[in-house]
mmCIF file of C-alpha atoms in Angstrom:
data_model
loop_
_atom_site.group_PDB
_atom_site.id
_atom_site.type_symbol
_atom_site.label_atom_id
_atom_site.label_comp_id
_atom_site.label_asym_id
_atom_site.label_seq_id
_atom_site.Cartn_x
_atom_site.Cartn_y
_atom_site.Cartn_z
ATOM 1 C CA MET A 1 -39.228 22.106 7.006
ATOM 2 C CA GLY A 2 -39.218 18.209 6.931
ATOM 3 C CA GLU A 3 -36.152 18.002 4.315
ATOM 4 C CA LEU A 4 -34.651 20.701 6.625
ATOM 5 C CA LEU A 5 -35.457 18.928 9.629
ATOM 6 C CA ALA A 6 -33.731 15.821 8.115
ATOM 7 C CA LEU A 7 -30.509 17.461 6.990
ATOM 8 C CA CYS A 8 -29.928 18.990 10.485
ATOM 9 C CA TYR A 9 -30.408 15.366 11.818
ATOM 10 C CA ILE A 10 -27.855 13.996 9.688
ATOM 11 C CA GLY A 11 -25.440 16.719 10.219
ATOM 12 C CA GLY A 12 -25.672 16.162 14.018
ATOM 13 C CA ILE A 13 -25.493 12.367 13.606
ATOM 14 C CA ALA A 14 -22.127 13.124 11.546
ATOM 15 C CA GLU A 15 -20.817 15.440 14.281
ATOM 16 C CA VAL A 16 -21.343 12.639 16.964
ATOM 17 C CA ALA A 17 -19.421 10.227 14.526
ATOM 18 C CA LEU A 18 -16.574 12.436 14.513
ATOM 19 C CA ILE A 19 -16.394 12.943 17.956
ATOM 20 C CA SER A 20 -16.764 9.768 18.749
ATOM 21 C CA GLY A 21 -14.594 8.521 16.284
ATOM 22 C CA ILE A 22 -17.429 5.825 15.482
ATOM 23 C CA SER A 23 -17.933 6.029 12.211
ATOM 24 C CA HIS A 24 -20.697 3.761 12.050
ATOM 25 C CA VAL A 25 -23.050 6.186 13.718
ATOM 26 C CA LEU A 26 -23.686 7.672 10.453
ATOM 27 C CA PHE A 27 -25.579 4.547 9.299
ATOM 28 C CA PRO A 28 -26.264 5.713 5.323
ATOM 29 C CA GLU A 29 -29.828 4.532 5.583
ATOM 30 C CA LEU A 30 -30.194 7.108 8.302
ATOM 31 C CA ALA A 31 -30.610 9.829 4.913
ATOM 32 C CA ALA A 32 -33.474 7.504 3.862
ATOM 33 C CA LEU A 33 -35.146 7.159 7.162
ATOM 34 C CA SER A 34 -34.931 10.787 8.217
ATOM 35 C CA TYR A 35 -36.046 12.177 4.490
ATOM 36 C CA ASP A 36 -39.182 10.255 4.477
ATOM 37 C CA ILE A 37 -39.849 10.498 8.484
ATOM 38 C CA PHE A 38 -39.522 14.448 8.716
ATOM 39 C CA LYS A 39 -41.277 15.049 5.568
ATOM 40 C CA ARG A 40 -43.883 12.721 6.116
ATOM 41 C CA PRO A 41 -44.619 12.854 9.785
ATOM 42 C CA GLN A 42 -47.922 10.826 9.491
ATOM 43 C CA GLY A 43 -46.243 8.490 7.037
ATOM 44 C CA LYS A 44 -45.707 4.930 7.788
ATOM 45 C CA TRP A 45 -42.120 4.753 8.987
ATOM 46 C CA ALA A 46 -42.930 8.072 11.325
ATOM 47 C CA SER A 47 -46.165 6.186 12.734
ATOM 48 C CA ALA A 48 -43.943 2.933 13.791
ATOM 49 C CA PRO A 49 -40.742 4.566 16.190
ATOM 50 C CA THR A 50 -40.609 1.531 18.063
ATOM 51 C CA LEU A 51 -39.948 -0.676 14.954
ATOM 52 C CA LEU A 52 -37.890 2.024 13.662
ATOM 53 C CA VAL A 53 -35.416 1.174 16.324
ATOM 54 C CA LEU A 54 -35.888 -2.377 17.048
ATOM 55 C CA THR A 55 -35.799 -3.812 13.131
ATOM 56 C CA PRO A 56 -32.598 -2.217 12.315
ATOM 57 C CA PHE A 57 -31.234 -3.095 15.793
ATOM 58 C CA LEU A 58 -32.042 -6.848 15.102
ATOM 59 C CA ALA A 59 -30.937 -6.905 11.587
ATOM 60 C CA ALA A 60 -27.578 -5.645 12.855
ATOM 61 C CA VAL A 61 -26.913 -7.959 15.496
ATOM 62 C CA VAL A 62 -27.581 -10.795 13.338
ATOM 63 C CA GLY A 63 -25.619 -9.167 10.218
ATOM 64 C CA LEU A 64 -22.591 -8.986 12.922
ATOM 65 C CA TRP A 65 -22.866 -12.427 13.985
ATOM 66 C CA LEU A 66 -22.716 -13.482 10.526
ATOM 67 C CA GLN A 67 -19.899 -11.534 9.567
ATOM 68 C CA HIS A 68 -17.907 -12.954 12.591
ATOM 69 C CA LEU A 69 -18.788 -16.628 11.684
ATOM 70 C CA TRP A 70 -18.186 -16.552 7.753
ATOM 71 C CA GLY A 71 -16.740 -13.294 7.015
ATOM 72 C CA TYR A 72 -17.835 -11.392 3.329
ATOM 73 C CA GLY A 73 -19.498 -14.145 1.014
ATOM 74 C CA PRO A 74 -22.387 -15.286 -0.664
ATOM 75 C CA LEU A 75 -23.502 -17.422 2.532
ATOM 76 C CA SER A 76 -23.323 -14.420 4.646
ATOM 77 C CA LEU A 77 -25.171 -12.022 2.679
ATOM 78 C CA GLY A 78 -27.484 -14.239 1.795
ATOM 79 C CA LEU A 79 -28.637 -15.285 5.306
ATOM 80 C CA GLY A 80 -28.193 -11.478 6.642
ATOM 81 C CA ILE A 81 -30.715 -10.634 3.703
ATOM 82 C CA SER A 82 -33.157 -13.504 4.735
ATOM 83 C CA ALA A 83 -32.677 -12.534 8.568
ATOM 84 C CA ALA A 84 -34.003 -9.199 7.868
ATOM 85 C CA LEU A 85 -36.861 -10.239 5.649
ATOM 86 C CA PHE A 86 -38.088 -12.558 8.401
ATOM 87 C CA PHE A 87 -38.122 -9.553 11.080
ATOM 88 C CA ILE A 88 -39.613 -7.483 8.863
ATOM 89 C CA LYS A 89 -42.298 -10.134 8.459
ATOM 90 C CA VAL A 90 -42.518 -11.306 12.095
ATOM 91 C CA LEU A 91 -43.240 -7.831 13.502
ATOM 92 C CA ARG A 92 -44.955 -6.582 10.884
ATOM 93 C CA SER A 93 -42.781 -3.850 10.250
ATOM 94 C CA PRO A 94 -42.472 -1.240 7.709
ATOM 95 C CA ILE A 95 -38.766 -0.546 8.111
ATOM 96 C CA ALA A 96 -37.266 -2.145 4.987
ATOM 97 C CA PRO A 97 -33.769 0.133 5.459
ATOM 98 C CA ALA A 98 -33.177 -2.897 8.192
ATOM 99 C CA ILE A 99 -32.479 -5.085 5.580
ATOM 100 C CA SER A 100 -29.423 -2.508 4.615
ATOM 101 C CA ALA A 101 -28.492 -2.620 8.196
ATOM 102 C CA GLY A 102 -27.804 -6.231 8.358
ATOM 103 C CA VAL A 103 -25.926 -6.204 5.095
ATOM 104 C CA LEU A 104 -23.697 -3.274 5.713
ATOM 105 C CA PRO A 105 -21.345 -4.929 8.274
ATOM 106 C CA ILE A 106 -20.827 -8.087 6.003
ATOM 107 C CA ALA A 107 -20.234 -5.659 2.754
ATOM 108 C CA LEU A 108 -17.640 -3.551 4.726
ATOM 109 C CA ASP A 109 -16.183 -7.007 6.594
ATOM 110 C CA ASP A 110 -16.470 -4.942 9.708
ATOM 111 C CA GLY A 111 -17.283 -7.224 13.033
ATOM 112 C CA SER A 112 -17.263 -4.262 15.591
ATOM 113 C CA TRP A 113 -20.060 -4.648 18.219
ATOM 114 C CA TRP A 114 -19.989 -0.965 18.225
ATOM 115 C CA TYR A 115 -21.858 -1.175 15.026
ATOM 116 C CA ALA A 116 -24.740 -2.474 16.526
ATOM 117 C CA GLY A 117 -24.840 0.169 19.346
ATOM 118 C CA ALA A 118 -23.970 2.850 16.784
ATOM 119 C CA VAL A 119 -27.349 1.518 14.603
ATOM 120 C CA LEU A 120 -29.500 1.576 18.159
ATOM 121 C CA PHE A 121 -28.209 5.004 19.271
ATOM 122 C CA SER A 122 -28.790 7.027 15.702
ATOM 123 C CA THR A 123 -32.071 5.298 15.316
ATOM 124 C CA SER A 124 -33.467 5.884 18.744
ATOM 125 C CA VAL A 125 -32.426 9.856 18.489
ATOM 126 C CA LEU A 126 -34.335 9.662 15.022
ATOM 127 C CA ALA A 127 -37.417 7.796 16.887
ATOM 128 C CA VAL A 128 -37.392 10.374 19.907
ATOM 129 C CA GLY A 129 -37.079 13.240 16.733
ATOM 130 C CA SER A 130 -39.972 11.986 15.142
ATOM 131 C CA VAL A 131 -42.424 11.782 18.165
ATOM 132 C CA LEU A 132 -41.570 14.976 19.244
ATOM 133 C CA ARG A 133 -42.209 16.482 16.000
ATOM 134 C CA GLN A 134 -45.437 15.043 15.906
ATOM 135 C CA ARG A 135 -46.618 16.084 19.381
ATOM 136 C CA LEU A 136 -45.459 19.594 18.390
ATOM 137 C CA GLN A 137 -47.584 19.623 15.437
ATOM 138 C CA LYS A 138 -50.577 18.341 17.594
ATOM 139 C CA SER A 139 -49.746 20.951 20.154
ATOM 140 C CA THR A 140 -50.271 24.253 18.061
ATOM 141 C CA HIS A 141 -53.444 22.819 16.951
ATOM 142 C CA HIS A 142 -52.280 22.892 13.111
ATOM 143 C CA PRO A 143 -53.237 19.547 12.180
ATOM 144 C CA LEU A 144 -51.635 17.741 9.272
ATOM 145 C CA PRO A 145 -53.369 17.745 5.592
ATOM 146 C CA PRO A 146 -54.967 14.825 4.900
ATOM 147 C CA PRO A 147 -52.661 12.201 3.053
ATOM 148 C CA SER A 148 -52.024 13.085 -0.714
ATOM 149 C CA GLN A 149 -52.170 10.407 -3.552
ATOM 150 C CA ALA A 150 -48.344 10.394 -3.245
ATOM 151 C CA ASP A 151 -48.551 9.859 0.594
ATOM 152 C CA ARG A 152 -51.101 6.852 0.056
ATOM 153 C CA ILE A 153 -48.559 5.300 -2.622
ATOM 154 C CA ASP A 154 -45.425 6.060 -0.318
ATOM 155 C CA ASP A 155 -47.172 4.090 2.673
ATOM 156 C CA GLU A 156 -48.199 1.384 0.488
ATOM 157 C CA VAL A 157 -44.395 0.585 -0.773
ATOM 158 C CA GLU A 158 -43.241 1.029 2.836
ATOM 159 C CA CYS A 159 -46.077 -1.811 4.050
ATOM 160 C CA PRO A 160 -44.146 -5.314 4.521
ATOM 161 C CA ALA A 161 -44.616 -7.392 1.873
ATOM 162 C CA THR A 162 -48.051 -9.771 1.604
ATOM 163 C CA GLN A 163 -47.408 -12.022 -1.528
ATOM 164 C CA TYR A 164 -43.996 -13.595 -2.519
ATOM 165 C CA ARG A 165 -44.422 -14.017 -6.340
ATOM 166 C CA TRP A 166 -41.307 -11.704 -6.819
ATOM 167 C CA LEU A 167 -39.238 -13.591 -4.813
ATOM 168 C CA PRO A 168 -37.532 -15.851 -7.517
ATOM 169 C CA TYR A 169 -36.591 -12.793 -9.289
ATOM 170 C CA PHE A 170 -35.383 -11.410 -6.258
ATOM 171 C CA ILE A 171 -33.066 -13.952 -5.622
ATOM 172 C CA VAL A 172 -31.959 -14.073 -9.325
ATOM 173 C CA PHE A 173 -30.991 -10.435 -8.837
ATOM 174 C CA LEU A 174 -29.066 -11.215 -5.954
ATOM 175 C CA ALA A 175 -26.931 -14.331 -7.301
ATOM 176 C CA ILE A 176 -25.861 -12.494 -10.358
ATOM 177 C CA ALA A 177 -25.166 -9.273 -8.798
ATOM 178 C CA MET A 178 -23.423 -11.492 -6.047
ATOM 179 C CA GLY A 179 -21.362 -13.196 -8.933
ATOM 180 C CA LEU A 180 -20.256 -10.028 -10.488
ATOM 181 C CA VAL A 181 -18.909 -9.314 -7.020
ATOM 182 C CA LEU A 182 -16.896 -12.136 -7.128
ATOM 183 C CA PHE A 183 -15.609 -11.756 -10.247
ATOM 184 C CA SER A 184 -14.771 -8.375 -10.452
ATOM 185 C CA GLY A 185 -13.756 -7.746 -6.827
ATOM 186 C CA TRP A 186 -16.098 -4.663 -6.672
ATOM 187 C CA ARG A 187 -18.427 -5.242 -3.756
ATOM 188 C CA PHE A 188 -20.276 -2.176 -3.840
ATOM 189 C CA ILE A 189 -22.435 -4.183 -7.186
ATOM 190 C CA LEU A 190 -24.170 -4.803 -4.363
ATOM 191 C CA TYR A 191 -24.417 -2.269 -1.965
ATOM 192 C CA PRO A 192 -26.459 -2.479 0.853
ATOM 193 C CA PRO A 193 -29.201 0.137 -0.055
ATOM 194 C CA LEU A 194 -29.786 -1.664 -3.305
ATOM 195 C CA VAL A 195 -31.121 -4.379 -1.566
ATOM 196 C CA VAL A 196 -33.762 -2.263 0.126
ATOM 197 C CA ILE A 197 -34.350 -0.722 -3.216
ATOM 198 C CA ALA A 198 -34.990 -4.147 -5.014
ATOM 199 C CA TYR A 199 -36.843 -5.281 -2.421
ATOM 200 C CA GLU A 200 -39.619 -2.323 -2.473
ATOM 201 C CA MET A 201 -39.558 -2.298 -6.234
ATOM 202 C CA PHE A 202 -40.144 -6.280 -6.189
ATOM 203 C CA ALA A 203 -42.630 -6.456 -3.410
ATOM 204 C CA HIS A 204 -44.593 -3.528 -4.826
ATOM 205 C CA ALA A 205 -44.004 -3.290 -8.604
ATOM 206 C CA ASP A 206 -47.426 -1.791 -9.147
ATOM 207 C CA VAL A 207 -47.188 0.842 -7.366
ATOM 208 C CA CYS A 208 -43.471 1.883 -6.349
ATOM 209 C CA PRO A 209 -42.407 5.137 -7.836
ATOM 210 C CA TRP A 210 -39.103 4.529 -9.094
ATOM 211 C CA ALA A 211 -40.474 1.083 -10.500
ATOM 212 C CA ARG A 212 -41.560 3.111 -13.217
ATOM 213 C CA LYS A 213 -38.655 5.025 -13.923
ATOM 214 C CA PRO A 214 -35.805 2.216 -14.056
ATOM 215 C CA VAL A 215 -33.517 4.116 -16.361
ATOM 216 C CA LEU A 216 -33.823 7.436 -14.035
ATOM 217 C CA LEU A 217 -33.163 5.484 -11.239
ATOM 218 C CA VAL A 218 -29.505 4.328 -12.361
ATOM 219 C CA LEU A 219 -29.030 7.885 -13.357
ATOM 220 C CA ALA A 220 -29.899 9.458 -10.015
ATOM 221 C CA CYS A 221 -27.830 6.646 -8.398
ATOM 222 C CA LEU A 222 -25.256 7.227 -10.299
ATOM 223 C CA LEU A 223 -25.358 11.050 -9.602
ATOM 224 C CA THR A 224 -25.697 10.670 -6.118
ATOM 225 C CA ALA A 225 -23.024 8.069 -5.483
ATOM 226 C CA SER A 226 -20.665 10.760 -7.840
ATOM 227 C CA ALA A 227 -21.479 13.584 -5.621
ATOM 228 C CA GLY A 228 -21.360 12.040 -2.307
ATOM 229 C CA LEU A 229 -17.754 10.715 -3.743
ATOM 230 C CA GLY A 230 -16.888 14.055 -4.772
ATOM 231 C CA ILE A 231 -17.954 16.043 -1.618
ATOM 232 C CA PHE A 232 -15.958 13.213 0.208
ATOM 233 C CA LEU A 233 -13.125 13.715 -1.392
ATOM 234 C CA LEU A 234 -12.828 17.523 -1.101
ATOM 235 C CA LEU A 235 -14.166 18.049 2.152
ATOM 236 C CA GLY A 236 -13.439 14.616 4.231
ATOM 237 C CA HIS A 237 -15.928 13.341 6.859
ATOM 238 C CA GLY A 238 -17.347 16.975 8.647
ATOM 239 C CA PRO A 239 -20.621 17.311 9.365
ATOM 240 C CA LEU A 240 -20.754 19.820 6.286
ATOM 241 C CA ALA A 241 -19.637 17.542 3.763
ATOM 242 C CA VAL A 242 -22.452 14.974 5.041
ATOM 243 C CA ILE A 243 -24.983 17.733 5.133
ATOM 244 C CA LEU A 244 -24.024 18.725 1.411
ATOM 245 C CA SER A 245 -23.795 14.913 -0.013
ATOM 246 C CA MET A 246 -27.559 14.347 1.486
ATOM 247 C CA GLY A 247 -28.693 17.760 0.056
ATOM 248 C CA ALA A 248 -27.222 17.039 -3.224
ATOM 249 C CA SER A 249 -29.469 13.644 -3.183
ATOM 250 C CA ILE A 250 -32.076 15.608 -2.468
ATOM 251 C CA ILE A 251 -31.733 18.002 -5.107
ATOM 252 C CA LEU A 252 -31.121 15.297 -7.711
ATOM 253 C CA ILE A 253 -34.190 13.228 -6.727
ATOM 254 C CA ARG A 254 -36.522 15.986 -7.066
ATOM 255 C CA PHE A 255 -34.858 17.106 -10.318
ATOM 256 C CA PHE A 256 -35.933 13.802 -11.869
ATOM 257 C CA ASP A 257 -39.324 13.689 -10.009
ATOM 258 C CA LEU A 258 -38.100 10.473 -8.425
ATOM 259 C CA HIS A 259 -39.311 9.708 -4.853
ATOM 260 C CA ALA A 260 -36.991 7.283 -3.945
ATOM 261 C CA PRO A 261 -35.863 7.838 -0.212
ATOM 262 C CA PRO A 262 -33.359 4.926 -0.198
ATOM 263 C CA ALA A 263 -31.510 6.551 -3.181
ATOM 264 C CA THR A 264 -30.493 9.237 -0.438
ATOM 265 C CA ALA A 265 -28.456 6.781 1.199
ATOM 266 C CA VAL A 266 -26.297 6.327 -1.681
ATOM 267 C CA GLY A 267 -24.872 9.476 -1.366
ATOM 268 C CA LEU A 268 -23.402 8.609 2.305
ATOM 269 C CA LEU A 269 -21.790 5.467 1.484
ATOM 270 C CA PRO A 270 -18.446 7.202 0.786
ATOM 271 C CA PHE A 271 -18.356 8.321 4.429
ATOM 272 C CA VAL A 272 -18.289 4.583 5.747
ATOM 273 C CA ILE A 273 -16.523 2.824 3.164
ATOM 274 C CA ASP A 274 -12.419 2.873 3.547
ATOM 275 C CA HIS A 275 -10.529 4.567 0.740
ATOM 276 C CA PRO A 276 -13.453 5.117 -1.878
ATOM 277 C CA ASP A 277 -12.289 6.013 -5.477
ATOM 278 C CA TRP A 278 -13.977 6.199 -9.075
ATOM 279 C CA ARG A 279 -14.810 2.535 -9.127
ATOM 280 C CA PHE A 280 -17.545 3.372 -6.443
ATOM 281 C CA PRO A 281 -19.742 5.374 -8.383
ATOM 282 C CA LEU A 282 -19.246 2.670 -11.279
ATOM 283 C CA ALA A 283 -20.070 -0.202 -9.051
ATOM 284 C CA ILE A 284 -22.870 1.653 -8.296
ATOM 285 C CA THR A 285 -24.160 2.070 -12.016
ATOM 286 C CA LEU A 286 -23.520 -1.461 -12.579
ATOM 287 C CA GLY A 287 -25.232 -2.974 -9.487
ATOM 288 C CA THR A 288 -28.462 -0.495 -10.006
ATOM 289 C CA GLY A 289 -28.112 -1.215 -13.932
ATOM 290 C CA LEU A 290 -28.876 -4.843 -13.433
ATOM 291 C CA LEU A 291 -31.426 -4.720 -10.739
ATOM 292 C CA SER A 292 -33.335 -2.365 -13.383
ATOM 293 C CA LEU A 293 -33.019 -5.222 -16.502
ATOM 294 C CA ILE A 294 -33.933 -7.762 -13.982
ATOM 295 C CA PHE A 295 -37.108 -5.642 -12.668
ATOM 296 C CA ARG A 296 -38.065 -5.105 -16.572
ATOM 297 C CA GLN A 297 -37.662 -9.074 -16.966
ATOM 298 C CA TYR A 298 -40.094 -9.402 -14.098
ATOM 299 C CA LYS A 299 -42.574 -6.719 -14.983
ATOM 300 C CA LEU A 300 -42.946 -8.409 -18.610
ATOM 301 C CA ARG A 301 -43.722 -11.756 -17.292
ATOM 302 C CA HIS A 302 -45.928 -10.206 -14.525
ATOM 303 C CA SER A 303 -47.981 -8.371 -17.280
ATOM 304 C CA SER A 304 -48.251 -11.345 -19.510
ATOM 305 C CA LEU A 305 -49.902 -13.467 -16.640
ATOM 306 C CA ILE A 306 -52.491 -10.925 -15.550
ATOM 307 C CA HIS A 307 -53.173 -10.293 -19.458
ATOM 308 C CA PRO A 308 -52.400 -12.404 -21.530
ATOM 309 C CA PRO A 309 -52.072 -12.193 -25.112
ATOM 310 C CA GLY A 310 -55.177 -12.384 -27.503
ATOM 311 C CA ARG A 311 -55.340 -15.264 -29.657
ATOM 312 C CA GLY A 312 -55.940 -14.209 -33.464
#
């Protein structure tokens, strides 16, 4: 039921984007947010409707302001990510996809202030839907089952970071990815949902479900990107194409047993990019592969600090 509601929601948002002509109403991280919120109505994201609206909106406003000041570049990207992390820390917000909200207008080099309003509208509709579903559940006198072990892990992953020993590795990843972008010209090596994936991976390295499957993460992102691109090229911007793309992403992460909601956003990126082509899935693979390599080094270093090798 949760996945069906998420698909209905994303289809409705795609219809609004089509009718209004404002493509940014279909903010790609809505796939991740709606998937988790409707699938886990007792989870951290679903339990914070005010922060669900406020955190991405604030990050989007700062991202737009930085895009107007400096356009696309390391400075604007770095400050946009830093601002989103600041809002998450200060507000104690679990809404990590807000990072992507701040990065997307810079990555697209689109300074339309409609974007901030679109993010506000889309997340408000999702927040209202989440609250209504919780109230409906209570009114039917069918209490939600107690959280499973997987739910407790997801809640921990969605909590704001409490320690920052991972931050140097996170910065190194961003710096190398940005260097590759500048060298190749492929901006989506550092695609916005990847920053969210990296943040949750590093900040919760010991429990993050996809942190234990870095190779499958790369493969899943490659396939969701390829599926989204193929569906877009065949069917265009319509709601059916968006629903099929998100549905394909859900099927893929289920197939790989990889509970990574941010990966569902990858399949929607072709719907907001100008003229996506074969370079898009390749850039996604390069960026995700780089993250997996640097995260592996972090885990090896982190493990050696916790369990230093014994002396012979």
